[in-house]
Amino acid sequence: MTKKVLVTEKLAQAGLDRLAEKGLQVDVKLKMSTDELIEAIPGYDALVVRSATHVTREVIAAASKLRIIGRAGVGVDNVDVEAATEAGIIVCNAPTSNIVSAAEQTMCLMLACARNTAQANASMHAGEWSRGKFCGSELYEKTLAIFGLGRIGGLVAERARAFGMHLVGYDPYCSPERAEQLGVALYDNMEELLPLADFITVHLPKTDETIGMFGPEQYAAMKDGVILVNVARGGIYNIDSLADFLAAGKIGAAGIDVFEDEPCTQSPLHEFPNAILTPHLGAYTYEAQRRAGVQIADYIAAGLEGSVVPTALNMAPVPPEVMDAVGPYVPACQMMGSMLAQLGGEVPKRLSLTASGKAAPADATILVAGTLQGLLSYKNLATVVTPVNAEAVARRHGIRVDTGAHASAGAYSSSVTVVADGREIGCTLSGEDQHVRLISLLGYKVDIAPGPQALIFQYEDRPGRVGTIGSILGDAGINITTMQIVNDPEAGQAIVYMNIEGELDDSVLAKLRESLEDLKNLWYVKL
């Protein structure tokens, strides 16, 4: 069944096209009220929003099919991430889509404030030539204080360094090594930093700690004539007191791109010509809009496929160097889960997963979720399993899950092995296309690519068995495409894995069972 994606805000056409290319049905419904969203959301598997749509706990409670919420941008303060996590819904964003645009807008506002660009432009359009009124300041050798040295703050540091600025910064989560790499003198507290800065820019998320982070006490501690910039989140600067300090001349100018309530057409800053105000343009470039649309489309598709979503906010992050090694194993684990369900017959009481080699460093929750999805989907238990709710799903179905990791995968660069109530399957990935190959099955070492249909035989090793199997299948019009036989001389047993093509019914299986003496097991597996 085709999965459905609801897009509630304007998304770049390239993003919509990418979703369609992934075989998803895309419905664009703009400017929905919360009540309208609650009414519509039960029919959708994925939701794509920007900043205006509020995905509340009530919306999530109504989202019976929803597996993933994608924010085509950076901040997700409009999404109840806690409620989504409780529901097993992945929440992801596109954090790198607009970082260049936001950094450039920061530099734009710094320059506009320093050089009185907006005021001079307005004067020119009024028919004036008032050059003497608009003498500005250089950025060269001025001190810039950067609050928040993440992706955007780091790019601002690089650009400001090119202007010859002295850089200081405050970020409790920034390592001294990163600050040194950026050329930023890192300070442990704001109080020491504020009197040093000629310019201050903030690149912080909207949290209880950052809202109102700058108020009268902080403004009073700043250097006279300081220029403030905000292209992050509205509310980090207290706007009312900022207006007071602008009026008093303590703050020389402010460049503000974001506001607590948007759209913002009136504020205490609107009366000041030295307050350069822009309507949330930080991410609003053609390039950033396209990147955000395409990135979030790829992440939505990955989440719906049960694969790795690298920017998921409510699960353990996967480092880029690990993601390439682990990502393709998610569908492989789904396949192994489905096969184990068909080999075992019952939902297992215990499931053990071991990642080896290059796959070992990953959070195994991603792989466990894929395995559970394959296992429970085959059992028609109608359970949506994501890395967010994998532990809860396992617990609900009475499955004890253990995970492990080995630095070496033996002869392979990586592998994953799953054991369900003693039945074991292992696989690796091969070739440029990362095709799945089975490397172990029920304790036997094998090496074969699984097809859509397979027969697995376990019997006493005697001559003529394969001939009997081939004759029965041939008479039924069943073609054997690939096959592998593995012997266990000590036990006198053999296992045969046989990929087949054609319609195989119960009568053929019954004939195989009747014709093969000492047949221990015969499984017909569909993947």
GROMACS .gro file of C-alpha atoms in nm, residues 216-485:
model
  270
  216PRO     CA    1   1.839   4.486   3.135
  217GLU     CA    2   2.123   4.350   3.348
  218GLN     CA    3   2.309   4.212   3.046
  219TYR     CA    4   2.250   4.523   2.832
  220ALA     CA    5   2.383   4.745   3.111
  221ALA     CA    6   2.704   4.540   3.126
  222MET     CA    7   2.776   4.583   2.755
  223LYS     CA    8   3.015   4.827   2.593
  224ASP     CA    9   2.862   5.161   2.491
  225GLY     CA   10   2.751   5.159   2.128
  226VAL     CA   11   2.746   4.779   2.098
  227ILE     CA   12   2.566   4.631   1.796
  228LEU     CA   13   2.340   4.329   1.855
  229VAL     CA   14   2.228   4.075   1.593
  230ASN     CA   15   1.977   3.788   1.618
  231VAL     CA   16   1.919   3.544   1.331
  232ALA     CA   17   1.847   3.252   1.566
  233ARG     CA   18   1.520   3.252   1.762
  234GLY     CA   19   1.291   3.531   1.876
  235GLY     CA   20   1.293   3.607   2.247
  236ILE     CA   21   1.661   3.550   2.322
  237TYR     CA   22   1.691   3.928   2.345
  238ASN     CA   23   1.426   4.089   2.565
  239ILE     CA   24   1.279   4.325   2.308
  240ASP     CA   25   1.114   4.571   2.550
  241SER     CA   26   1.432   4.646   2.740
  242LEU     CA   27   1.635   4.636   2.418
  243ALA     CA   28   1.419   4.922   2.291
  244ASP     CA   29   1.486   5.117   2.613
  245PHE     CA   30   1.863   5.077   2.575
  246LEU     CA   31   1.843   5.173   2.207
  247ALA     CA   32   1.654   5.488   2.303
  248ALA     CA   33   1.918   5.570   2.563
  249GLY     CA   34   2.201   5.523   2.313
  250LYS     CA   35   2.367   5.249   2.519
  251ILE     CA   36   2.306   5.005   2.232
  252GLY     CA   37   2.423   5.154   1.904
  253ALA     CA   38   2.210   4.941   1.670
  254ALA     CA   39   2.033   4.608   1.645
  255GLY     CA   40   1.977   4.374   1.352
  256ILE     CA   41   1.682   4.148   1.429
  257ASP     CA   42   1.555   3.880   1.191
  258VAL     CA   43   1.341   3.671   1.428
  259PHE     CA   44   1.058   3.750   1.669
  260GLU     CA   45   0.871   3.568   1.944
  261ASP     CA   46   0.540   3.600   1.761
  262GLU     CA   47   0.551   3.588   1.383
  263PRO     CA   48   0.448   3.748   1.159
  264CYS     CA   49   0.553   4.057   1.354
  265THR     CA   50   0.431   4.388   1.214
  266GLN     CA   51   0.454   4.593   1.533
  267SER     CA   52   0.704   4.591   1.818
  268PRO     CA   53   0.886   4.842   2.040
  269LEU     CA   54   1.174   4.828   1.791
  270HIS     CA   55   0.974   4.944   1.491
  271GLU     CA   56   1.010   5.312   1.581
  272PHE     CA   57   1.393   5.307   1.578
  273PRO     CA   58   1.573   5.368   1.248
  274ASN     CA   59   1.885   5.202   1.392
  275ALA     CA   60   1.690   4.880   1.451
  276ILE     CA   61   1.728   4.693   1.122
  277LEU     CA   62   1.434   4.452   1.108
  278THR     CA   63   1.388   4.171   0.855
  279PRO     CA   64   1.097   3.922   0.829
  280HIS     CA   65   1.276   3.597   0.926
  281LEU     CA   66   1.499   3.584   0.617
  282GLY     CA   67   1.779   3.379   0.773
  283ALA     CA   68   1.685   3.059   0.590
  284TYR     CA   69   1.502   3.228   0.308
  285THR     CA   70   1.727   3.182   0.006
  286TYR     CA   71   1.652   2.974  -0.300
  287GLU     CA   72   1.943   2.747  -0.221
  288ALA     CA   73   1.844   2.689   0.144
  289GLN     CA   74   1.478   2.629   0.058
  290ARG     CA   75   1.575   2.368  -0.199
  291ARG     CA   76   1.820   2.197   0.036
  292ALA     CA   77   1.565   2.186   0.317
  293GLY     CA   78   1.301   2.034   0.091
  294VAL     CA   79   1.527   1.768  -0.059
  295GLN     CA   80   1.695   1.676   0.270
  296ILE     CA   81   1.371   1.634   0.462
  297ALA     CA   82   1.221   1.435   0.173
  298ASP     CA   83   1.514   1.192   0.189
  299TYR     CA   84   1.483   1.158   0.566
  300ILE     CA   85   1.106   1.104   0.547
  301ALA     CA   86   1.154   0.829   0.288
  302ALA     CA   87   1.428   0.667   0.499
  303GLY     CA   88   1.209   0.671   0.808
  304LEU     CA   89   0.916   0.514   0.626
  305GLU     CA   90   1.145   0.243   0.490
  306GLY     CA   91   1.264   0.169   0.842
  307SER     CA   92   1.614   0.288   0.756
  308VAL     CA   93   1.848   0.526   0.937
  309VAL     CA   94   1.729   0.885   0.982
  310PRO     CA   95   2.055   1.066   1.062
  311THR     CA   96   1.891   1.380   1.203
  312ALA     CA   97   1.633   1.206   1.424
  313LEU     CA   98   1.608   1.415   1.740
  314ASN     CA   99   1.451   1.155   1.970
  315MET     CA  100   1.696   0.869   1.924
  316ALA     CA  101   2.068   0.822   1.963
  317PRO     CA  102   2.254   1.007   1.687
  318VAL     CA  103   2.442   0.807   1.428
  319PRO     CA  104   2.781   0.958   1.335
  320PRO     CA  105   2.822   1.002   0.957
  321GLU     CA  106   3.114   0.760   0.942
  322VAL     CA  107   2.903   0.491   1.111
  323MET     CA  108   2.583   0.561   0.919
  324ASP     CA  109   2.732   0.450   0.585
  325ALA     CA  110   2.831   0.118   0.740
  326VAL     CA  111   2.507   0.059   0.930
  327GLY     CA  112   2.230   0.214   0.721
  328PRO     CA  113   2.207  -0.066   0.461
  329TYR     CA  114   2.182  -0.322   0.741
  330VAL     CA  115   1.839  -0.192   0.846
  331PRO     CA  116   1.654  -0.356   0.552
  332ALA     CA  117   1.883  -0.657   0.595
  333CYS     CA  118   1.766  -0.687   0.956
  334GLN     CA  119   1.405  -0.656   0.843
  335MET     CA  120   1.471  -0.948   0.607
  336MET     CA  121   1.631  -1.156   0.883
  337GLY     CA  122   1.342  -1.078   1.118
  338SER     CA  123   1.091  -1.195   0.859
  339MET     CA  124   1.292  -1.512   0.793
  340LEU     CA  125   1.321  -1.591   1.164
  341ALA     CA  126   0.945  -1.548   1.202
  342GLN     CA  127   0.894  -1.806   0.926
  343LEU     CA  128   1.152  -2.047   1.067
  344GLY     CA  129   1.028  -2.023   1.424
  345GLY     CA  130   0.653  -2.011   1.393
  346GLU     CA  131   0.598  -1.821   1.719
  347VAL     CA  132   0.695  -1.477   1.840
  348PRO     CA  133   1.030  -1.544   2.013
  349LYS     CA  134   1.076  -1.495   2.384
  350ARG     CA  135   1.436  -1.391   2.341
  351LEU     CA  136   1.610  -1.200   2.064
  352SER     CA  137   1.984  -1.138   2.048
  353LEU     CA  138   2.155  -0.915   1.792
  354THR     CA  139   2.530  -0.879   1.744
  355ALA     CA  140   2.692  -0.623   1.514
  356SER     CA  141   3.050  -0.687   1.408
  357GLY     CA  142   3.329  -0.506   1.226
  358LYS     CA  143   3.242  -0.164   1.086
  359ALA     CA  144   2.881  -0.204   1.204
  360ALA     CA  145   2.986  -0.250   1.567
  361PRO     CA  146   3.002   0.119   1.676
  362ALA     CA  147   2.637   0.190   1.587
  363ASP     CA  148   2.356   0.213   1.837
  364ALA     CA  149   2.205  -0.133   1.793
  365THR     CA  150   1.855   0.007   1.856
  366ILE     CA  151   1.838   0.094   1.487
  367LEU     CA  152   1.908  -0.265   1.388
  368VAL     CA  153   1.683  -0.413   1.657
  369ALA     CA  154   1.397  -0.197   1.532
  370GLY     CA  155   1.448  -0.328   1.179
  371THR     CA  156   1.455  -0.688   1.301
  372LEU     CA  157   1.139  -0.645   1.510
  373GLN     CA  158   0.962  -0.474   1.221
  374GLY     CA  159   1.036  -0.769   0.992
  375LEU     CA  160   0.946  -1.027   1.255
  376LEU     CA  161   0.620  -0.871   1.372
  377SER     CA  162   0.506  -0.759   1.027
  378TYR     CA  163   0.523  -1.117   0.904
  379LYS     CA  164   0.314  -1.219   1.202
  380ASN     CA  165   0.052  -0.961   1.095
  381LEU     CA  166   0.066  -0.799   1.436
  382ALA     CA  167   0.019  -0.455   1.276
  383THR     CA  168   0.294  -0.302   1.487
  384VAL     CA  169   0.488  -0.001   1.363
  385VAL     CA  170   0.841  -0.032   1.498
  386THR     CA  171   1.086   0.258   1.491
  387PRO     CA  172   1.412   0.310   1.679
  388VAL     CA  173   1.209   0.537   1.907
  389ASN     CA  174   0.971   0.267   2.031
  390ALA     CA  175   1.165  -0.056   1.964
  391GLU     CA  176   1.226  -0.127   2.333
  392ALA     CA  177   0.862  -0.065   2.424
  393VAL     CA  178   0.735  -0.283   2.138
  394ALA     CA  179   0.962  -0.571   2.239
  395ARG     CA  180   0.847  -0.544   2.598
  396ARG     CA  181   0.480  -0.533   2.493
  397HIS     CA  182   0.520  -0.858   2.297
  398GLY     CA  183   0.715  -1.029   2.571
  399ILE     CA  184   1.045  -1.034   2.381
  400ARG     CA  185   1.366  -0.997   2.579
  401VAL     CA  186   1.625  -0.822   2.363
  402ASP     CA  187   2.002  -0.842   2.409
  403THR     CA  188   2.260  -0.668   2.193
  404GLY     CA  189   2.632  -0.707   2.151
  405ALA     CA  190   2.921  -0.590   1.937
  406HIS     CA  191   3.246  -0.741   1.812
  407ALA     CA  192   3.531  -0.534   1.673
  408SER     CA  193   3.610  -0.803   1.415
  409ALA     CA  194   3.373  -0.960   1.163
  410GLY     CA  195   3.621  -1.229   1.067
  411ALA     CA  196   3.656  -1.261   0.691
  412TYR     CA  197   3.409  -0.977   0.635
  413SER     CA  198   3.435  -0.602   0.685
  414SER     CA  199   3.106  -0.608   0.877
  415SER     CA  200   2.821  -0.840   0.966
  416VAL     CA  201   2.508  -0.866   1.177
  417THR     CA  202   2.389  -1.184   1.346
  418VAL     CA  203   2.043  -1.234   1.496
  419VAL     CA  204   1.936  -1.522   1.721
  420ALA     CA  205   1.570  -1.579   1.808
  421ASP     CA  206   1.503  -1.850   2.065
  422GLY     CA  207   1.816  -2.034   1.951
  423ARG     CA  208   1.754  -2.002   1.574
  424GLU     CA  209   2.038  -1.804   1.418
  425ILE     CA  210   2.082  -1.605   1.097
  426GLY     CA  211   2.380  -1.390   0.999
  427CYS     CA  212   2.435  -1.162   0.703
  428THR     CA  213   2.685  -0.927   0.547
  429LEU     CA  214   2.673  -0.670   0.267
  430SER     CA  215   2.868  -0.708  -0.056
  431GLY     CA  216   2.952  -0.508  -0.366
  432GLU     CA  217   2.905  -0.141  -0.446
  433ASP     CA  218   2.528  -0.179  -0.417
  434GLN     CA  219   2.557  -0.334  -0.071
  435HIS     CA  220   2.360  -0.648  -0.157
  436VAL     CA  221   2.264  -0.874   0.133
  437ARG     CA  222   2.433  -1.214   0.157
  438LEU     CA  223   2.350  -1.478   0.414
  439ILE     CA  224   2.668  -1.600   0.581
  440SER     CA  225   2.521  -1.823   0.852
  441LEU     CA  226   2.196  -2.009   0.897
  442LEU     CA  227   2.095  -2.227   1.192
  443GLY     CA  228   2.459  -2.277   1.280
  444TYR     CA  229   2.573  -2.364   0.927
  445LYS     CA  230   2.819  -2.140   0.741
  446VAL     CA  231   2.660  -2.040   0.410
  447ASP     CA  232   2.725  -1.778   0.143
  448ILE     CA  233   2.424  -1.696  -0.073
  449ALA     CA  234   2.212  -1.396  -0.170
  450PRO     CA  235   1.851  -1.453  -0.058
  451GLY     CA  236   1.581  -1.417  -0.323
  452PRO     CA  237   1.210  -1.338  -0.291
  453GLN     CA  238   1.124  -1.708  -0.245
  454ALA     CA  239   1.334  -1.986  -0.095
  455LEU     CA  240   1.311  -2.343   0.022
  456ILE     CA  241   1.528  -2.446   0.315
  457PHE     CA  242   1.581  -2.817   0.375
  458GLN     CA  243   1.747  -2.982   0.670
  459TYR     CA  244   1.794  -3.359   0.640
  460GLU     CA  245   2.034  -3.649   0.680
  461ASP     CA  246   2.308  -3.619   0.423
  462ARG     CA  247   2.254  -3.894   0.162
  463PRO     CA  248   2.315  -3.919  -0.213
  464GLY     CA  249   2.029  -3.839  -0.454
  465ARG     CA  250   1.841  -3.594  -0.235
  466VAL     CA  251   1.894  -3.293  -0.460
  467GLY     CA  252   1.790  -3.496  -0.765
  468THR     CA  253   1.462  -3.588  -0.597
  469ILE     CA  254   1.397  -3.225  -0.502
  470GLY     CA  255   1.479  -3.104  -0.855
  471SER     CA  256   1.244  -3.358  -1.016
  472ILE     CA  257   0.950  -3.268  -0.792
  473LEU     CA  258   0.998  -2.895  -0.842
  474GLY     CA  259   1.052  -2.938  -1.218
  475ASP     CA  260   0.728  -3.134  -1.252
  476ALA     CA  261   0.549  -2.851  -1.070
  477GLY     CA  262   0.701  -2.584  -1.298
  478ILE     CA  263   0.921  -2.442  -1.021
  479ASN     CA  264   1.261  -2.312  -1.132
  480ILE     CA  265   1.567  -2.331  -0.904
  481THR     CA  266   1.766  -2.009  -0.956
  482THR     CA  267   2.051  -2.051  -0.705
  483MET     CA  268   2.132  -2.310  -0.443
  484GLN     CA  269   2.384  -2.394  -0.176
  485ILE     CA  270   2.439  -2.718   0.015
   0.00000   0.00000   0.00000
